[in-house]
Amino acid sequence: MSTAAEMKIPVKPAASVWRGPDPVNLDEQVRFFHENGFVILRNVIGKPELDELDRELNRLAEQHATLPHIREGYNLEPRQDASRRTPTFRKIGGITDLSPAFNQLMRHPRVVASLHAIMGKSIYLYRDVVMMKPARVGREKPWHQDSVYWPWEPMQLVSAMTALDDASPENGCLQVIPATHHESVQHYGQELQIDIDDAMQAKTVYVPLKAGDTLLFHSLLLHGSEPNTSAQDRRVIIVSYRPDGLNFIGKGQREPDIVVSRQA
Ligand SMILES: O=C(O)CCC(=O)C(=O)O
């Protein structure tokens, strides 16, 4: 891995494309997740739910001027697409408070069952954000590990990324480097990122998702994505979940817990 003193390198095309197989059985999912730092749940939601979430995102874009700023709030793409009627958002945070349909997705029984198997009996919400990655203007996300931004130790959160559109190498689907979730690495810069060397580049994998698939990934898994230069939006919702037993190391007051699910 490169150091801060070296040049900032853009995210390059990945060396390979993840094609499965994706474990379905819970025990196999847990084994696969611990080994690789991710696991994919296919077809978690279908067309009716996707259509409803699409309507919700259109509603929120229309109403953006009056929406409350929840958790990360929202954020515009540096490059706006003038052909759209509403501002071109990069992300919308606090989405599960803004929309009942997204709140329901955060608690989806299949996702929650896999999370319990991986994380234990208690699951709390930490972060909930829609990443819009809009056609033509969606910018890249440099290589990073989420936990280096986050005020929780040990760094053992799990994120669920559910695709709201088909996500492919063409429209900037996520890239990961499997099995990098065992330790944190030094990041640099305002956006907190790392540059990966040729050996790491050779291990990069695109993770294409069909709309409705959910990728679960460890908060230390190295990931990034290229810009979306295609004509297809690549929207995903990412919900990040925290297990019991982590210490809050942030500044200021800790937010009250939001319980997603608790097993007896
Ligand atoms: O949406 C993406 O492509 C990447 C998002 C991401 O890495 C993040 O929110 O941590």
Short mmCIF file of C-alpha atoms and ligand atoms in Angstrom, two decimals:
data_model
loop_
_atom_site.label_atom_id
_atom_site.label_comp_id
_atom_site.label_asym_id
_atom_site.label_seq_id
_atom_site.Cartn_x
_atom_site.Cartn_y
_atom_site.Cartn_z
CA MET A 1 0.00 0.00 0.00
CA SER A 2 1.18 3.52 -0.77
CA THR A 3 1.78 6.24 1.75
CA ALA A 4 0.31 9.69 2.08
CA ALA A 5 3.36 11.22 0.50
CA GLU A 6 2.71 9.47 -2.80
CA MET A 7 0.30 10.44 -5.59
CA LYS A 8 -3.42 10.02 -5.22
CA ILE A 9 -4.33 7.16 -7.59
CA PRO A 10 -7.85 6.92 -9.02
CA VAL A 11 -9.85 3.72 -8.56
CA LYS A 12 -8.96 1.52 -11.56
CA PRO A 13 -11.00 -1.23 -13.24
CA ALA A 14 -10.98 -4.32 -11.01
CA ALA A 15 -8.89 -7.37 -11.86
CA SER A 16 -11.87 -9.75 -11.82
CA VAL A 17 -15.62 -9.98 -11.39
CA TRP A 18 -17.30 -11.85 -8.52
CA ARG A 19 -19.48 -14.61 -9.98
CA GLY A 20 -20.31 -16.63 -6.86
CA PRO A 21 -21.36 -19.14 -5.79
CA ASP A 22 -23.10 -17.26 -2.97
CA PRO A 23 -23.87 -19.37 0.09
CA VAL A 24 -27.55 -19.63 1.01
CA ASN A 25 -27.36 -21.69 4.20
CA LEU A 26 -26.78 -19.50 7.29
CA ASP A 27 -23.81 -21.48 8.64
CA GLU A 28 -22.12 -21.33 5.25
CA GLN A 29 -22.83 -17.59 5.02
CA VAL A 30 -21.15 -17.05 8.39
CA ARG A 31 -18.12 -19.13 7.38
CA PHE A 32 -17.84 -17.33 4.03
CA PHE A 33 -18.24 -13.89 5.66
CA HIS A 34 -15.54 -14.53 8.26
CA GLU A 35 -13.17 -15.83 5.60
CA ASN A 36 -13.76 -13.17 2.92
CA GLY A 37 -15.28 -10.16 4.71
CA PHE A 38 -18.46 -10.19 2.61
CA VAL A 39 -21.35 -12.35 1.51
CA ILE A 40 -24.16 -11.73 -0.99
CA LEU A 41 -27.86 -12.42 -0.40
CA ARG A 42 -29.62 -12.65 -3.77
CA ASN A 43 -33.17 -11.40 -4.51
CA VAL A 44 -33.89 -10.00 -1.06
CA ILE A 45 -36.55 -7.67 -2.44
CA GLY A 46 -38.54 -7.79 -5.68
CA LYS A 47 -40.08 -5.39 -8.17
CA PRO A 48 -43.00 -4.11 -6.02
CA GLU A 49 -40.64 -3.12 -3.18
CA LEU A 50 -38.11 -1.65 -5.61
CA ASP A 51 -40.84 0.43 -7.26
CA GLU A 52 -41.96 1.74 -3.88
CA LEU A 53 -38.39 2.68 -2.88
CA ASP A 54 -38.00 4.42 -6.24
CA ARG A 55 -41.16 6.46 -5.59
CA GLU A 56 -39.83 7.32 -2.13
CA LEU A 57 -36.53 8.61 -3.54
CA ASN A 58 -38.42 10.73 -6.07
CA ARG A 59 -40.61 12.11 -3.27
CA LEU A 60 -37.56 12.96 -1.14
CA ALA A 61 -35.82 14.66 -4.06
CA GLU A 62 -38.96 16.76 -4.70
CA GLN A 63 -39.27 17.67 -1.00
CA HIS A 64 -35.56 18.11 -0.31
CA ALA A 65 -35.84 21.78 0.68
CA THR A 66 -38.08 20.95 3.64
CA LEU A 67 -36.48 17.70 4.79
CA PRO A 68 -34.79 17.54 8.20
CA HIS A 69 -31.05 16.88 8.34
CA ILE A 70 -30.78 13.46 9.99
CA ARG A 71 -27.45 11.84 10.87
CA GLU A 72 -25.27 12.51 7.76
CA GLY A 73 -27.98 14.53 6.03
CA TYR A 74 -27.73 14.88 2.30
CA ASN A 75 -25.00 15.81 -0.02
CA LEU A 76 -24.93 16.96 -3.64
CA GLU A 77 -22.71 15.64 -6.42
CA PRO A 78 -20.00 18.19 -7.25
CA ARG A 79 -21.15 17.95 -10.89
CA GLN A 80 -24.87 18.53 -11.32
CA ASP A 81 -26.90 17.02 -14.15
CA ALA A 82 -28.85 19.94 -15.64
CA SER A 83 -31.23 17.58 -17.47
CA ARG A 84 -32.84 16.55 -14.14
CA ARG A 85 -35.76 18.41 -12.57
CA THR A 86 -34.37 17.99 -9.04
CA PRO A 87 -30.85 18.50 -7.66
CA THR A 88 -28.41 15.65 -8.32
CA PHE A 89 -27.80 14.10 -4.91
CA ARG A 90 -24.72 12.08 -4.08
CA LYS A 91 -26.14 10.70 -0.86
CA ILE A 92 -29.18 10.96 1.39
CA GLY A 93 -28.46 10.12 5.02
CA GLY A 94 -30.95 9.28 7.77
CA ILE A 95 -33.04 7.55 5.11
CA THR A 96 -34.71 5.11 7.51
CA ASP A 97 -36.14 8.05 9.47
CA LEU A 98 -37.19 9.87 6.31
CA SER A 99 -39.02 6.94 4.74
CA PRO A 100 -41.07 4.10 6.28
CA ALA A 101 -40.34 1.89 3.25
CA PHE A 102 -36.58 2.19 3.82
CA ASN A 103 -37.12 1.61 7.54
CA GLN A 104 -38.85 -1.66 6.68
CA LEU A 105 -35.97 -2.67 4.42
CA MET A 106 -33.49 -2.04 7.27
CA ARG A 107 -35.41 -4.69 9.24
CA HIS A 108 -35.86 -7.15 6.38
CA PRO A 109 -36.18 -10.65 7.93
CA ARG A 110 -33.66 -12.29 5.56
CA VAL A 111 -31.06 -9.61 6.16
CA VAL A 112 -31.67 -9.62 9.90
CA ALA A 113 -31.41 -13.44 10.07
CA SER A 114 -28.01 -13.35 8.37
CA LEU A 115 -26.88 -10.44 10.55
CA HIS A 116 -27.81 -12.28 13.74
CA ALA A 117 -25.87 -15.31 12.54
CA ILE A 118 -22.82 -13.12 11.87
CA MET A 119 -23.08 -10.53 14.68
CA GLY A 120 -24.91 -12.14 17.59
CA LYS A 121 -28.10 -11.40 19.47
CA SER A 122 -28.32 -7.59 19.35
CA ILE A 123 -28.28 -5.42 16.25
CA TYR A 124 -28.30 -1.61 16.41
CA LEU A 125 -28.42 0.94 13.61
CA TYR A 126 -25.28 2.99 13.13
CA ARG A 127 -25.59 4.49 9.63
CA ASP A 128 -28.28 4.60 6.95
CA VAL A 129 -27.57 6.25 3.68
CA VAL A 130 -28.65 6.03 0.04
CA MET A 131 -25.68 6.43 -2.28
CA MET A 132 -27.11 7.73 -5.54
CA LYS A 133 -24.08 7.38 -7.91
CA PRO A 134 -26.10 9.13 -10.67
CA ALA A 135 -25.59 8.41 -14.36
CA ARG A 136 -22.81 10.45 -15.99
CA VAL A 137 -21.92 12.57 -12.94
CA GLY A 138 -21.60 10.10 -10.03
CA ARG A 139 -18.05 10.42 -8.79
CA GLU A 140 -15.65 7.74 -7.63
CA LYS A 141 -15.26 6.60 -4.03
CA PRO A 142 -11.57 6.01 -3.28
CA TRP A 143 -10.34 2.82 -1.60
CA HIS A 144 -11.00 2.82 2.13
CA GLN A 145 -12.15 0.89 5.17
CA ASP A 146 -15.33 2.26 6.73
CA SER A 147 -14.35 1.66 10.32
CA VAL A 148 -11.48 4.15 10.19
CA TYR A 149 -14.14 6.91 9.93
CA TRP A 150 -16.39 5.46 12.58
CA PRO A 151 -16.32 6.01 16.35
CA TRP A 152 -16.60 2.38 17.44
CA GLU A 153 -14.04 -0.09 18.71
CA PRO A 154 -13.32 -2.87 18.12
CA MET A 155 -13.94 -2.20 14.42
CA GLN A 156 -16.55 -4.88 13.90
CA LEU A 157 -19.64 -3.42 12.28
CA VAL A 158 -21.44 -4.92 9.29
CA SER A 159 -23.00 -3.03 6.39
CA ALA A 160 -25.82 -4.21 4.14
CA MET A 161 -25.74 -2.66 0.68
CA THR A 162 -28.99 -3.31 -1.20
CA ALA A 163 -29.01 -2.42 -4.89
CA LEU A 164 -31.93 -0.26 -6.02
CA ASP A 165 -30.74 -0.43 -9.65
CA ASP A 166 -28.64 -3.11 -11.33
CA ALA A 167 -25.05 -2.30 -10.32
CA SER A 168 -22.38 -3.37 -12.80
CA PRO A 169 -18.76 -2.54 -13.64
CA GLU A 170 -20.16 -0.09 -16.24
CA ASN A 171 -22.09 2.04 -13.75
CA GLY A 172 -19.63 1.92 -10.88
CA CYS A 173 -20.56 -1.11 -8.78
CA LEU A 174 -18.58 -1.71 -5.63
CA GLN A 175 -15.10 -3.20 -5.83
CA VAL A 176 -13.67 -5.08 -2.87
CA ILE A 177 -10.44 -6.80 -1.91
CA PRO A 178 -11.52 -10.05 -0.26
CA ALA A 179 -10.11 -11.00 3.14
CA THR A 180 -8.79 -7.52 3.99
CA HIS A 181 -11.11 -7.19 7.00
CA HIS A 182 -8.72 -8.59 9.59
CA GLU A 183 -6.80 -5.38 10.33
CA SER A 184 -7.03 -1.64 9.80
CA VAL A 185 -4.52 0.18 7.59
CA GLN A 186 -3.27 3.76 7.59
CA HIS A 187 -5.46 6.15 5.57
CA TYR A 188 -4.62 9.68 4.40
CA GLY A 189 -6.28 12.88 3.18
CA GLN A 190 -9.48 14.68 3.92
CA GLU A 191 -11.64 11.88 2.54
CA LEU A 192 -9.57 9.24 4.38
CA GLN A 193 -8.45 6.89 1.67
CA ILE A 194 -5.62 4.59 0.71
CA ASP A 195 -3.78 3.97 -2.56
CA ILE A 196 -3.40 0.32 -3.40
CA ASP A 197 -0.24 -1.13 -4.91
CA ASP A 198 -0.04 -3.56 -7.88
CA ALA A 199 -0.19 -6.65 -5.67
CA MET A 200 -3.41 -5.42 -4.07
CA GLN A 201 -4.79 -4.25 -7.42
CA ALA A 202 -4.41 -7.81 -8.72
CA LYS A 203 -6.79 -8.97 -5.97
CA THR A 204 -9.56 -6.42 -6.67
CA VAL A 205 -12.98 -7.83 -7.52
CA TYR A 206 -16.07 -6.14 -8.91
CA VAL A 207 -19.20 -7.11 -7.00
CA PRO A 208 -22.08 -6.67 -9.47
CA LEU A 209 -25.54 -6.74 -7.91
CA LYS A 210 -28.97 -7.10 -9.48
CA ALA A 211 -31.55 -4.66 -8.15
CA GLY A 212 -32.87 -6.28 -4.97
CA ASP A 213 -29.64 -8.15 -4.05
CA THR A 214 -27.94 -7.34 -0.74
CA LEU A 215 -24.19 -7.38 -0.13
CA LEU A 216 -23.19 -7.77 3.53
CA PHE A 217 -19.65 -6.53 4.21
CA HIS A 218 -17.39 -6.08 7.20
CA SER A 219 -16.53 -2.52 8.25
CA LEU A 220 -12.82 -3.21 7.67
CA LEU A 221 -13.20 -4.71 4.19
CA LEU A 222 -11.28 -2.58 1.70
CA HIS A 223 -13.66 -1.21 -0.92
CA GLY A 224 -14.08 1.60 -3.42
CA SER A 225 -15.84 2.35 -6.69
CA GLU A 226 -15.19 4.04 -10.01
CA PRO A 227 -17.19 7.02 -11.29
CA ASN A 228 -20.44 6.35 -13.08
CA THR A 229 -19.78 7.40 -16.66
CA SER A 230 -22.68 5.33 -17.99
CA ALA A 231 -26.26 6.42 -18.75
CA GLN A 232 -27.65 4.22 -15.92
CA ASP A 233 -28.06 5.37 -12.32
CA ARG A 234 -26.48 3.13 -9.68
CA ARG A 235 -28.44 3.71 -6.49
CA VAL A 236 -27.84 1.59 -3.39
CA ILE A 237 -28.96 1.84 0.22
CA ILE A 238 -26.26 1.08 2.75
CA VAL A 239 -27.35 0.32 6.31
CA SER A 240 -24.52 -0.21 8.79
CA TYR A 241 -25.27 -2.25 11.87
CA ARG A 242 -23.47 -2.41 15.21
CA PRO A 243 -23.40 -5.45 17.52
CA ASP A 244 -23.38 -5.37 21.32
CA GLY A 245 -20.09 -4.84 23.10
CA LEU A 246 -18.43 -2.07 21.07
CA ASN A 247 -17.01 1.02 22.80
CA PHE A 248 -17.95 4.52 21.65
CA ILE A 249 -14.74 6.50 21.04
CA GLY A 250 -16.32 9.54 19.35
CA LYS A 251 -16.33 13.13 20.50
CA GLY A 252 -19.38 14.54 22.23
CA GLN A 253 -22.58 12.88 23.22
CA ARG A 254 -23.34 9.41 21.94
CA GLU A 255 -26.65 9.14 20.05
CA PRO A 256 -29.35 7.00 21.75
CA ASP A 257 -29.36 3.39 20.56
CA ILE A 258 -31.73 2.47 17.74
CA VAL A 259 -32.48 -1.23 18.14
CA VAL A 260 -33.01 -3.02 14.83
CA SER A 261 -33.47 -6.52 16.25
CA ARG A 262 -32.83 -8.41 19.46
CA GLN A 263 -32.99 -12.17 19.90
CA ALA A 264 -34.08 -13.64 23.23
O1 LIG B 1 -21.41 3.86 -3.10
C1 LIG B 1 -20.27 3.47 -3.29
O2 LIG B 1 -19.84 3.11 -4.38
C2 LIG B 1 -19.31 3.37 -2.14
C3 LIG B 1 -19.89 3.81 -0.88
C4 LIG B 1 -18.94 3.65 0.23
O3 LIG B 1 -17.88 3.14 0.08
C5 LIG B 1 -19.28 4.10 1.54
O4 LIG B 1 -20.32 4.77 1.73
O5 LIG B 1 -18.49 3.82 2.46
#
